[in-house]
mmCIF file of C-alpha atoms in Angstrom:
data_model
loop_
_atom_site.group_PDB
_atom_site.id
_atom_site.type_symbol
_atom_site.label_atom_id
_atom_site.label_comp_id
_atom_site.label_asym_id
_atom_site.label_seq_id
_atom_site.Cartn_x
_atom_site.Cartn_y
_atom_site.Cartn_z
ATOM 1 C CA MET K 140 -26.913 8.797 -0.818
ATOM 2 C CA PRO K 141 -24.169 10.899 -1.534
ATOM 3 C CA GLY K 142 -21.170 8.665 -0.569
ATOM 4 C CA GLU K 143 -23.124 5.535 -2.705
ATOM 5 C CA THR K 144 -19.893 5.274 -5.154
ATOM 6 C CA LYS K 145 -18.168 2.248 -6.765
ATOM 7 C CA MET K 146 -15.350 3.706 -4.772
ATOM 8 C CA ALA K 147 -17.216 3.434 -1.164
ATOM 9 C CA GLY K 148 -18.651 -0.181 -1.718
ATOM 10 C CA GLU K 149 -15.877 -1.532 -3.115
ATOM 11 C CA ALA K 150 -13.764 -0.334 -0.182
ATOM 12 C CA ALA K 151 -16.618 -1.916 2.476
ATOM 13 C CA ALA K 152 -16.329 -5.176 0.748
ATOM 14 C CA ALA K 153 -12.250 -4.814 1.517
ATOM 15 C CA ALA K 154 -12.491 -6.608 5.078
ATOM 16 C CA ALA K 155 -14.886 -9.824 3.427
ATOM 17 C CA ARG K 156 -13.318 -10.274 0.728
ATOM 18 C CA SER K 157 -9.631 -10.407 2.679
ATOM 19 C CA GLY K 158 -10.797 -13.363 4.992
ATOM 20 C CA ALA K 159 -11.692 -15.222 2.325
ATOM 21 C CA GLN K 160 -8.043 -15.104 0.644
ATOM 22 C CA ILE K 161 -6.837 -16.117 3.988
ATOM 23 C CA SER K 162 -8.129 -19.334 4.178
ATOM 24 C CA ARG K 163 -8.609 -19.922 0.466
ATOM 25 C CA ASN K 164 -4.348 -19.370 0.127
ATOM 26 C CA GLU K 165 -3.701 -20.575 3.246
ATOM 27 C CA ALA K 166 -2.054 -24.069 1.323
ATOM 28 C CA LEU K 167 -0.929 -21.981 -0.895
ATOM 29 C CA MET K 168 0.854 -20.067 1.561
ATOM 30 C CA ARG K 169 2.405 -22.502 3.371
ATOM 31 C CA GLN K 170 4.296 -24.463 0.141
ATOM 32 C CA LEU K 171 5.438 -21.188 -0.704
ATOM 33 C CA GLY K 172 6.874 -20.383 2.111
ATOM 34 C CA ALA K 173 9.085 -23.485 2.206
ATOM 35 C CA VAL K 174 9.633 -22.596 -1.202
ATOM 36 C CA LEU K 175 11.254 -19.583 -0.204
ATOM 37 C CA ARG K 176 13.066 -21.084 3.293
ATOM 38 C CA ALA K 177 14.967 -23.818 1.227
ATOM 39 C CA LEU K 178 15.561 -20.650 -1.319
ATOM 40 C CA ASN K 179 17.711 -18.853 0.794
ATOM 41 C CA ALA K 180 18.074 -16.099 -1.836
ATOM 42 C CA PRO K 181 20.603 -13.535 -0.746
ATOM 43 C CA PHE K 182 17.760 -10.906 -1.621
ATOM 44 C CA ALA K 183 14.289 -10.246 -2.884
ATOM 45 C CA ALA K 184 12.691 -7.949 -5.595
ATOM 46 C CA THR K 185 9.387 -6.171 -6.637
ATOM 47 C CA ILE K 186 8.502 -4.891 -9.520
ATOM 48 C CA ALA K 187 4.949 -2.917 -9.942
ATOM 49 C CA ARG K 188 3.749 0.777 -10.299
ATOM 50 C CA GLY K 189 1.423 2.658 -8.654
ATOM 51 C CA SER K 190 -0.838 1.841 -5.781
ATOM 52 C CA SER K 191 0.550 -1.667 -6.481
ATOM 53 C CA ASP K 192 4.475 0.003 -5.544
ATOM 54 C CA GLN K 193 3.119 1.666 -2.265
ATOM 55 C CA ALA K 194 2.365 -2.383 -1.937
ATOM 56 C CA ALA K 195 5.558 -3.477 -2.634
ATOM 57 C CA ALA K 196 7.505 -1.257 -0.249
ATOM 58 C CA PHE K 197 4.937 -2.527 2.275
ATOM 59 C CA ALA K 198 6.441 -5.496 1.148
ATOM 60 C CA LYS K 199 10.327 -4.363 1.988
ATOM 61 C CA MET K 200 9.176 -3.422 5.435
ATOM 62 C CA LEU K 201 7.716 -6.591 6.362
ATOM 63 C CA PHE K 202 10.550 -8.998 4.197
ATOM 64 C CA GLU K 203 13.577 -6.728 5.659
ATOM 65 C CA THR K 204 12.085 -7.098 9.421
ATOM 66 C CA ARG K 205 10.641 -10.479 9.583
ATOM 67 C CA VAL K 206 12.644 -12.642 7.588
ATOM 68 C CA ALA K 207 15.409 -9.845 7.248
ATOM 69 C CA THR K 208 15.992 -10.466 3.670
ATOM 70 C CA PRO K 209 16.813 -7.163 2.049
ATOM 71 C CA THR K 210 14.354 -6.462 -0.391
ATOM 72 C CA LEU K 211 15.052 -4.258 -3.394
ATOM 73 C CA SER K 212 12.060 -2.028 -6.166
ATOM 74 C CA HIS K 213 13.242 -3.204 -10.018
ATOM 75 C CA ALA K 214 12.408 -0.162 -11.641
ATOM 76 C CA PRO K 215 9.919 -1.458 -15.022
ATOM 77 C CA SER K 216 12.030 0.296 -17.645
ATOM 78 C CA ILE K 217 15.249 -1.251 -16.420
ATOM 79 C CA GLY K 218 13.883 -4.049 -18.274
ATOM 80 C CA ALA K 219 10.814 -3.076 -20.183
ATOM 81 C CA LEU K 220 13.244 -0.599 -21.898
ATOM 82 C CA TYR K 221 16.752 -0.918 -20.884
ATOM 83 C CA HIS K 222 16.922 -4.917 -21.116
ATOM 84 C CA ALA K 223 19.610 -4.484 -18.612
ATOM 85 C CA SER K 224 17.847 -6.884 -16.132
ATOM 86 C CA SER K 225 20.665 -7.609 -13.618
ATOM 87 C CA PRO K 226 22.464 -11.345 -14.229
ATOM 88 C CA ARG K 227 22.240 -11.947 -9.912
ATOM 89 C CA LEU K 228 18.772 -11.751 -10.065
ATOM 90 C CA ARG K 229 19.430 -15.420 -11.116
ATOM 91 C CA GLY K 230 18.134 -17.613 -7.904
ATOM 92 C CA VAL K 231 16.417 -14.765 -6.300
ATOM 93 C CA PRO K 232 12.325 -14.375 -6.352
ATOM 94 C CA LEU K 233 11.060 -11.482 -8.119
ATOM 95 C CA PHE K 234 7.270 -9.944 -6.619
ATOM 96 C CA ALA K 235 4.858 -8.841 -9.334
ATOM 97 C CA ILE K 236 2.188 -6.687 -7.851
ATOM 98 C CA SER K 237 -0.626 -5.736 -10.497
ATOM 99 C CA GLN K 238 -4.267 -6.020 -9.731
ATOM 100 C CA SER K 239 -4.694 -5.930 -13.469
ATOM 101 C CA GLY K 240 -1.552 -7.696 -14.912
ATOM 102 C CA ARG K 241 -1.511 -6.294 -17.565
ATOM 103 C CA SER K 242 0.565 -3.448 -18.361
ATOM 104 C CA PRO K 243 2.851 -3.806 -20.918
ATOM 105 C CA ASP K 244 5.968 -2.658 -19.318
ATOM 106 C CA LEU K 245 5.457 -4.532 -16.208
ATOM 107 C CA LEU K 246 5.231 -7.786 -18.490
ATOM 108 C CA ARG K 247 8.161 -6.950 -20.365
ATOM 109 C CA ALA K 248 10.235 -6.649 -17.376
ATOM 110 C CA ALA K 249 9.305 -9.338 -15.682
ATOM 111 C CA GLU K 250 10.657 -10.907 -19.399
ATOM 112 C CA ASP K 251 13.647 -10.050 -18.677
ATOM 113 C CA ALA K 252 13.759 -10.307 -15.276
ATOM 114 C CA GLN K 253 12.898 -13.867 -16.099
ATOM 115 C CA ARG K 254 15.485 -14.036 -19.361
ATOM 116 C CA GLN K 255 18.405 -13.780 -16.097
ATOM 117 C CA GLY K 256 16.463 -16.529 -14.146
ATOM 118 C CA ALA K 257 14.490 -14.343 -11.087
ATOM 119 C CA ILE K 258 11.817 -16.770 -9.843
ATOM 120 C CA LEU K 259 8.653 -14.515 -10.712
ATOM 121 C CA ILE K 260 5.724 -14.735 -8.097
ATOM 122 C CA ALA K 261 3.088 -12.852 -9.278
ATOM 123 C CA LEU K 262 0.742 -11.603 -6.770
ATOM 124 C CA VAL K 263 -2.668 -10.408 -9.226
ATOM 125 C CA ASN K 264 -6.198 -10.408 -9.132
ATOM 126 C CA ASP K 265 -6.481 -11.496 -12.662
ATOM 127 C CA THR K 266 -5.610 -14.992 -12.545
ATOM 128 C CA ASP K 267 -5.982 -14.873 -16.734
ATOM 129 C CA SER K 268 -3.970 -12.353 -17.073
ATOM 130 C CA PRO K 269 -0.441 -12.391 -18.902
ATOM 131 C CA LEU K 270 0.621 -11.522 -15.926
ATOM 132 C CA ALA K 271 -0.379 -15.047 -14.108
ATOM 133 C CA ALA K 272 0.146 -17.112 -17.218
ATOM 134 C CA ARG K 273 3.692 -15.983 -17.425
ATOM 135 C CA ALA K 274 5.017 -15.848 -13.849
ATOM 136 C CA ASP K 275 6.665 -19.447 -12.648
ATOM 137 C CA VAL K 276 4.555 -18.754 -8.809
ATOM 138 C CA VAL K 277 0.515 -17.191 -8.991
ATOM 139 C CA VAL K 278 -0.656 -15.797 -5.571
ATOM 140 C CA PRO K 279 -5.196 -14.725 -6.534
ATOM 141 C CA LEU K 280 -5.424 -11.496 -4.243
ATOM 142 C CA HIS K 281 -8.934 -13.064 -4.760
ATOM 143 C CA ALA K 282 -10.487 -9.186 -4.445
ATOM 144 C CA GLY K 283 -13.262 -10.018 -6.994
ATOM 145 C CA VAL K 284 -13.706 -7.129 -10.661
ATOM 146 C CA GLU K 285 -12.543 -3.754 -8.878
ATOM 147 C CA ALA K 286 -15.161 -1.553 -11.385
ATOM 148 C CA SER K 287 -13.219 1.928 -9.928
ATOM 149 C CA VAL K 288 -10.572 3.376 -11.313
ATOM 150 C CA ALA K 289 -9.089 3.901 -7.558
ATOM 151 C CA ALA K 290 -8.429 0.581 -6.422
ATOM 152 C CA THR K 291 -9.096 0.201 -2.656
ATOM 153 C CA LYS K 292 -10.184 -3.630 -1.973
ATOM 154 C CA SER K 293 -7.691 -4.534 -4.548
ATOM 155 C CA PHE K 294 -5.184 -2.878 -2.419
ATOM 156 C CA ILE K 295 -6.208 -3.913 1.055
ATOM 157 C CA ALA K 296 -6.228 -8.000 -0.800
ATOM 158 C CA THR K 297 -1.898 -6.750 -1.833
ATOM 159 C CA LEU K 298 -1.328 -5.909 1.986
ATOM 160 C CA VAL K 299 -3.250 -9.060 2.959
ATOM 161 C CA ALA K 300 -1.784 -11.697 1.054
ATOM 162 C CA LEU K 301 1.775 -9.658 1.462
ATOM 163 C CA THR K 302 1.500 -9.777 5.145
ATOM 164 C CA HIS K 303 0.076 -13.586 4.900
ATOM 165 C CA LEU K 304 3.171 -14.790 2.731
ATOM 166 C CA CYS K 305 5.761 -13.382 5.136
ATOM 167 C CA ALA K 306 4.414 -15.240 8.384
ATOM 168 C CA ALA K 307 4.296 -18.033 6.372
ATOM 169 C CA TRP K 308 8.197 -17.811 5.592
ATOM 170 C CA ALA K 309 8.612 -16.750 8.824
ATOM 171 C CA GLU K 310 6.201 -19.357 9.995
ATOM 172 C CA ASP K 311 5.242 -16.785 12.464
ATOM 173 C CA THR K 312 2.631 -18.534 14.539
ATOM 174 C CA ALA K 313 1.756 -15.153 16.283
ATOM 175 C CA LEU K 314 0.919 -12.855 12.748
ATOM 176 C CA LEU K 315 -1.016 -16.358 11.386
ATOM 177 C CA ALA K 316 -2.925 -16.582 13.888
ATOM 178 C CA ALA K 317 -4.381 -12.404 13.614
ATOM 179 C CA LEU K 318 -4.405 -12.841 10.122
ATOM 180 C CA GLU K 319 -6.920 -15.349 11.183
ATOM 181 C CA ARG K 320 -9.490 -12.175 12.634
ATOM 182 C CA ILE K 321 -8.233 -10.390 9.209
ATOM 183 C CA GLU K 322 -12.108 -9.913 7.973
ATOM 184 C CA PRO K 323 -13.307 -7.773 11.108
ATOM 185 C CA LEU K 324 -10.539 -5.830 12.280
ATOM 186 C CA LEU K 325 -11.317 -4.337 8.624
ATOM 187 C CA ALA K 326 -14.750 -4.395 8.792
ATOM 188 C CA ALA K 327 -14.403 -2.378 12.583
ATOM 189 C CA ALA K 328 -12.205 -0.007 10.124
ATOM 190 C CA ALA K 329 -14.741 0.290 7.688
ATOM 191 C CA SER K 330 -17.113 1.656 10.910
ATOM 192 C CA HIS K 331 -16.057 4.616 11.896
ATOM 193 C CA GLU K 332 -15.987 7.446 9.715
ATOM 194 C CA TRP K 333 -12.603 10.070 10.142
ATOM 195 C CA HIS K 334 -15.298 13.195 8.318
ATOM 196 C CA ALA K 335 -13.605 15.329 11.157
ATOM 197 C CA ALA K 336 -10.639 16.054 8.868
ATOM 198 C CA LEU K 337 -13.263 17.075 6.489
ATOM 199 C CA PRO K 338 -12.893 20.715 7.089
ATOM 200 C CA ILE K 339 -9.177 21.298 6.571
ATOM 201 C CA LEU K 340 -8.901 18.881 4.404
ATOM 202 C CA ALA K 341 -11.591 20.505 1.784
ATOM 203 C CA PRO K 342 -10.251 23.919 0.766
ATOM 204 C CA ALA K 343 -7.216 22.109 1.100
ATOM 205 C CA THR K 344 -4.790 22.610 -2.307
ATOM 206 C CA ARG K 345 -1.756 20.722 -1.239
ATOM 207 C CA LEU K 346 -0.880 18.957 1.826
ATOM 208 C CA LEU K 347 1.937 17.023 3.057
ATOM 209 C CA VAL K 348 1.463 12.986 3.975
ATOM 210 C CA LEU K 349 3.370 11.585 6.950
ATOM 211 C CA GLY K 350 4.196 8.006 8.141
ATOM 212 C CA ARG K 351 7.435 5.931 8.897
ATOM 213 C CA GLY K 352 7.406 2.244 8.993
ATOM 214 C CA PHE K 353 4.476 0.256 7.827
ATOM 215 C CA THR K 354 2.665 3.549 7.629
ATOM 216 C CA LEU K 355 4.929 5.062 5.117
ATOM 217 C CA PRO K 356 3.606 2.700 2.775
ATOM 218 C CA ILE K 357 0.069 4.222 3.513
ATOM 219 C CA ALA K 358 0.594 7.074 3.842
ATOM 220 C CA GLY K 359 2.179 6.787 0.335
ATOM 221 C CA GLU K 360 -0.867 5.224 -1.453
ATOM 222 C CA ALA K 361 -3.014 8.226 0.651
ATOM 223 C CA ALA K 362 -1.391 10.457 -1.577
ATOM 224 C CA LEU K 363 -1.947 8.756 -4.512
ATOM 225 C CA LYS K 364 -5.961 8.805 -3.853
ATOM 226 C CA PHE K 365 -6.057 12.808 -3.072
ATOM 227 C CA LYS K 366 -3.850 13.345 -5.979
ATOM 228 C CA GLU K 367 -6.619 10.611 -8.380
ATOM 229 C CA VAL K 368 -9.901 11.557 -6.943
ATOM 230 C CA ALA K 369 -9.764 14.805 -4.990
ATOM 231 C CA GLY K 370 -7.511 16.587 -7.445
ATOM 232 C CA ILE K 371 -5.284 17.444 -4.317
ATOM 233 C CA HIS K 372 -1.162 17.928 -4.873
ATOM 234 C CA ALA K 373 -0.005 15.847 -1.745
ATOM 235 C CA GLU K 374 3.089 13.999 -0.989
ATOM 236 C CA ALA K 375 3.743 11.223 0.986
ATOM 237 C CA PHE K 376 7.791 11.812 3.319
ATOM 238 C CA SER K 377 8.681 9.023 6.006
ATOM 239 C CA LEU K 378 8.398 11.423 9.725
ATOM 240 C CA ALA K 379 12.678 11.685 9.224
ATOM 241 C CA GLU K 380 12.713 12.596 5.925
ATOM 242 C CA VAL K 381 10.521 15.601 5.935
ATOM 243 C CA ALA K 382 12.567 17.387 8.028
ATOM 244 C CA HIS K 383 15.958 17.070 5.589
ATOM 245 C CA GLY K 384 14.363 19.963 3.618
ATOM 246 C CA PRO K 385 10.357 19.666 2.975
ATOM 247 C CA MET K 386 9.592 21.132 6.059
ATOM 248 C CA THR K 387 10.441 24.377 4.721
ATOM 249 C CA LEU K 388 7.223 24.596 2.088
ATOM 250 C CA ILE K 389 4.939 24.322 5.316
ATOM 251 C CA THR K 390 3.891 27.781 6.154
ATOM 252 C CA ALA K 391 0.564 28.950 8.502
ATOM 253 C CA GLY K 392 -2.495 27.026 7.732
ATOM 254 C CA ASP K 393 -1.133 24.700 5.471
ATOM 255 C CA PRO K 394 -2.245 20.878 6.159
ATOM 256 C CA VAL K 395 -0.061 17.834 7.525
ATOM 257 C CA LEU K 396 -1.320 14.414 7.271
ATOM 258 C CA ILE K 397 -0.019 12.365 9.536
ATOM 259 C CA PHE K 398 -0.291 8.346 9.884
ATOM 260 C CA ALA K 399 1.564 7.674 13.076
ATOM 261 C CA PRO K 400 2.505 4.533 13.482
ATOM 262 C CA GLY K 401 2.527 1.655 16.473
ATOM 263 C CA ASP K 402 6.051 0.010 17.071
ATOM 264 C CA ALA K 403 9.335 1.798 16.732
ATOM 265 C CA ALA K 404 9.211 4.198 13.803
ATOM 266 C CA ARG K 405 6.978 6.327 16.126
ATOM 267 C CA ALA K 406 9.915 7.771 17.895
ATOM 268 C CA GLY K 407 10.714 11.220 16.952
ATOM 269 C CA LEU K 408 6.208 11.169 15.810
ATOM 270 C CA GLU K 409 5.650 14.231 19.161
ATOM 271 C CA ALA K 410 8.669 16.200 18.633
ATOM 272 C CA ARG K 411 7.428 16.428 14.669
ATOM 273 C CA LEU K 412 4.010 17.398 15.477
ATOM 274 C CA ALA K 413 5.924 20.375 17.599
ATOM 275 C CA ASP K 414 7.407 21.370 14.598
ATOM 276 C CA PHE K 415 4.536 21.911 12.549
ATOM 277 C CA GLY K 416 2.577 23.403 15.085
ATOM 278 C CA ALA K 417 5.100 26.066 15.413
ATOM 279 C CA ARG K 418 4.764 26.724 12.124
ATOM 280 C CA GLY K 419 1.271 26.933 12.448
ATOM 281 C CA ALA K 420 -0.029 23.806 10.446
ATOM 282 C CA GLN K 421 -3.002 22.129 11.066
ATOM 283 C CA THR K 422 -2.288 18.866 11.672
ATOM 284 C CA ILE K 423 -4.020 15.458 11.167
ATOM 285 C CA LEU K 424 -3.200 12.994 13.144
ATOM 286 C CA ILE K 425 -4.139 9.345 12.852
ATOM 287 C CA ASP K 426 -2.999 7.407 15.865
ATOM 288 C CA SER K 427 -4.304 4.527 17.395
ATOM 289 C CA ASP K 428 -2.742 5.579 20.952
ATOM 290 C CA PRO K 429 -4.652 6.289 23.822
ATOM 291 C CA SER K 430 -2.810 9.203 24.666
ATOM 292 C CA PRO K 431 -1.786 10.534 21.542
ATOM 293 C CA PRO K 432 0.483 13.715 21.011
ATOM 294 C CA ALA K 433 -1.766 17.155 20.458
ATOM 295 C CA ALA K 434 -2.633 18.259 17.444
ATOM 296 C CA THR K 435 -5.340 20.356 15.598
ATOM 297 C CA VAL K 436 -7.626 17.126 14.711
ATOM 298 C CA THR K 437 -6.941 13.634 16.003
ATOM 299 C CA LEU K 438 -8.093 10.345 14.089
ATOM 300 C CA PRO K 439 -8.289 7.469 16.237
ATOM 301 C CA GLY K 440 -6.466 4.418 14.628
ATOM 302 C CA LEU K 441 -7.207 0.699 15.601
ATOM 303 C CA GLY K 442 -5.550 -1.370 17.778
ATOM 304 C CA ALA K 443 -3.950 -4.047 16.355
ATOM 305 C CA PRO K 444 -2.052 -7.656 17.678
ATOM 306 C CA ASP K 445 0.569 -6.703 14.746
ATOM 307 C CA PRO K 446 1.424 -2.836 13.865
ATOM 308 C CA ALA K 447 1.890 -4.600 9.961
ATOM 309 C CA LEU K 448 -2.203 -5.066 10.574
ATOM 310 C CA ALA K 449 -2.742 -1.767 12.139
ATOM 311 C CA ALA K 450 -1.035 0.315 9.028
ATOM 312 C CA ILE K 451 -3.800 -1.950 6.536
ATOM 313 C CA ALA K 452 -6.788 -1.392 8.952
ATOM 314 C CA MET K 453 -5.652 2.794 8.950
ATOM 315 C CA ILE K 454 -6.486 2.541 4.377
ATOM 316 C CA GLN K 455 -9.148 0.530 4.976
ATOM 317 C CA ARG K 456 -10.436 3.276 7.160
ATOM 318 C CA PHE K 457 -9.304 6.538 4.935
ATOM 319 C CA TYR K 458 -10.212 5.213 1.389
ATOM 320 C CA PRO K 459 -14.256 6.503 2.982
ATOM 321 C CA LEU K 460 -12.615 9.883 3.742
ATOM 322 C CA ALA K 461 -11.042 9.710 0.251
ATOM 323 C CA ASN K 462 -14.272 9.119 -0.796
ATOM 324 C CA ALA K 463 -16.514 11.839 1.060
ATOM 325 C CA LEU K 464 -13.507 14.356 0.288
ATOM 326 C CA ALA K 465 -13.806 13.754 -3.512
ATOM 327 C CA LEU K 466 -17.716 14.223 -3.580
ATOM 328 C CA ALA K 467 -17.018 17.317 -0.861
ATOM 329 C CA ARG K 468 -14.779 19.359 -3.815
ATOM 330 C CA GLY K 469 -17.641 18.123 -6.905
ATOM 331 C CA ARG K 470 -15.720 14.876 -8.378
ATOM 332 C CA ASP K 471 -16.338 11.702 -9.060
ATOM 333 C CA PRO K 472 -14.117 9.595 -6.959
ATOM 334 C CA ASP K 473 -15.527 6.741 -9.398
ATOM 335 C CA HIS K 474 -13.992 8.517 -13.371
ATOM 336 C CA PRO K 475 -10.701 10.523 -12.076
ATOM 337 C CA PRO K 476 -9.869 12.216 -14.922
ATOM 338 C CA TYR K 477 -7.291 10.703 -17.678
ATOM 339 C CA LEU K 478 -7.006 7.643 -15.198
ATOM 340 C CA ALA K 479 -7.762 4.395 -16.954
ATOM 341 C CA LYS K 480 -7.925 1.000 -15.048
ATOM 342 C CA VAL K 481 -4.779 -0.410 -16.442
ATOM 343 C CA THR K 482 -1.947 1.970 -17.590
ATOM 344 C CA LYS K 483 -1.025 1.441 -20.633
ATOM 345 C CA THR K 484 3.104 2.462 -19.868
ATOM 346 C CA LEU K 485 6.130 1.153 -21.990
#
């Protein structure tokens, strides 16, 4: 069948992999949560590239809203090229996020941060990787082998692991209970199609992808996939930030894809849609609200007991759309040109 690609199959496997991950990592997360509470560091840091860096942005939202811990992105080049990791990283948890755990710049940067006393916590799919060997604590993603170049199930597994870690850190019993039902939630998300957006997206050469709060990293990952597998120049912006300049790029007929937040970050959504509508844009709204604001096309999201989980369900539902879009544009989503599974950035 046309949709039977490695990308589609691996994305579909994310629900079962995530469910298994929760049970397999339960004791580890409980212990790590206690360690992080006892550590009581003044801030946390993340280090990642590509899709993993979008997951790091998701971690920032979790850590800052759920455990009141400021979280910065430690650019790999600071340690890998400049060897300038700050001594203020001493005693600070540094969350290194990588599917492969083998990117040279990430490894060098992690080593440089450890030299300054950072506590390296690696969220990694390949537990035999150099990153896992170097880490003080390893959080396995349990996503299984991912053959498609475009990451899907490993990205979802990373978001689930970060949410689990944060719930354990915050001792959030409601979120921990909701995570026990992550497999049926993601399975339900994967079973619905968003192909109603294909007539707008298939001929597009550029588009904006918008989100805010927990859905901004989802928008970032979606924009990356539009570029990787479909060859569309897509850029992600915050629903708030887009009004500070990028909106001027939108003219009549241009597509705009919006991942609607399910919490306080929803403020201003209706006004922004009206602004784009007045410009003649083709707006594609992804929303789990039962009474969504008007858009050219509305794609149903999936209600979840927590806005973080609702955002994860959105990207689970997005991947089949990205796969179908690539095929509709005559591209092979499993083998994007010029890309490899492990990026050898120095």
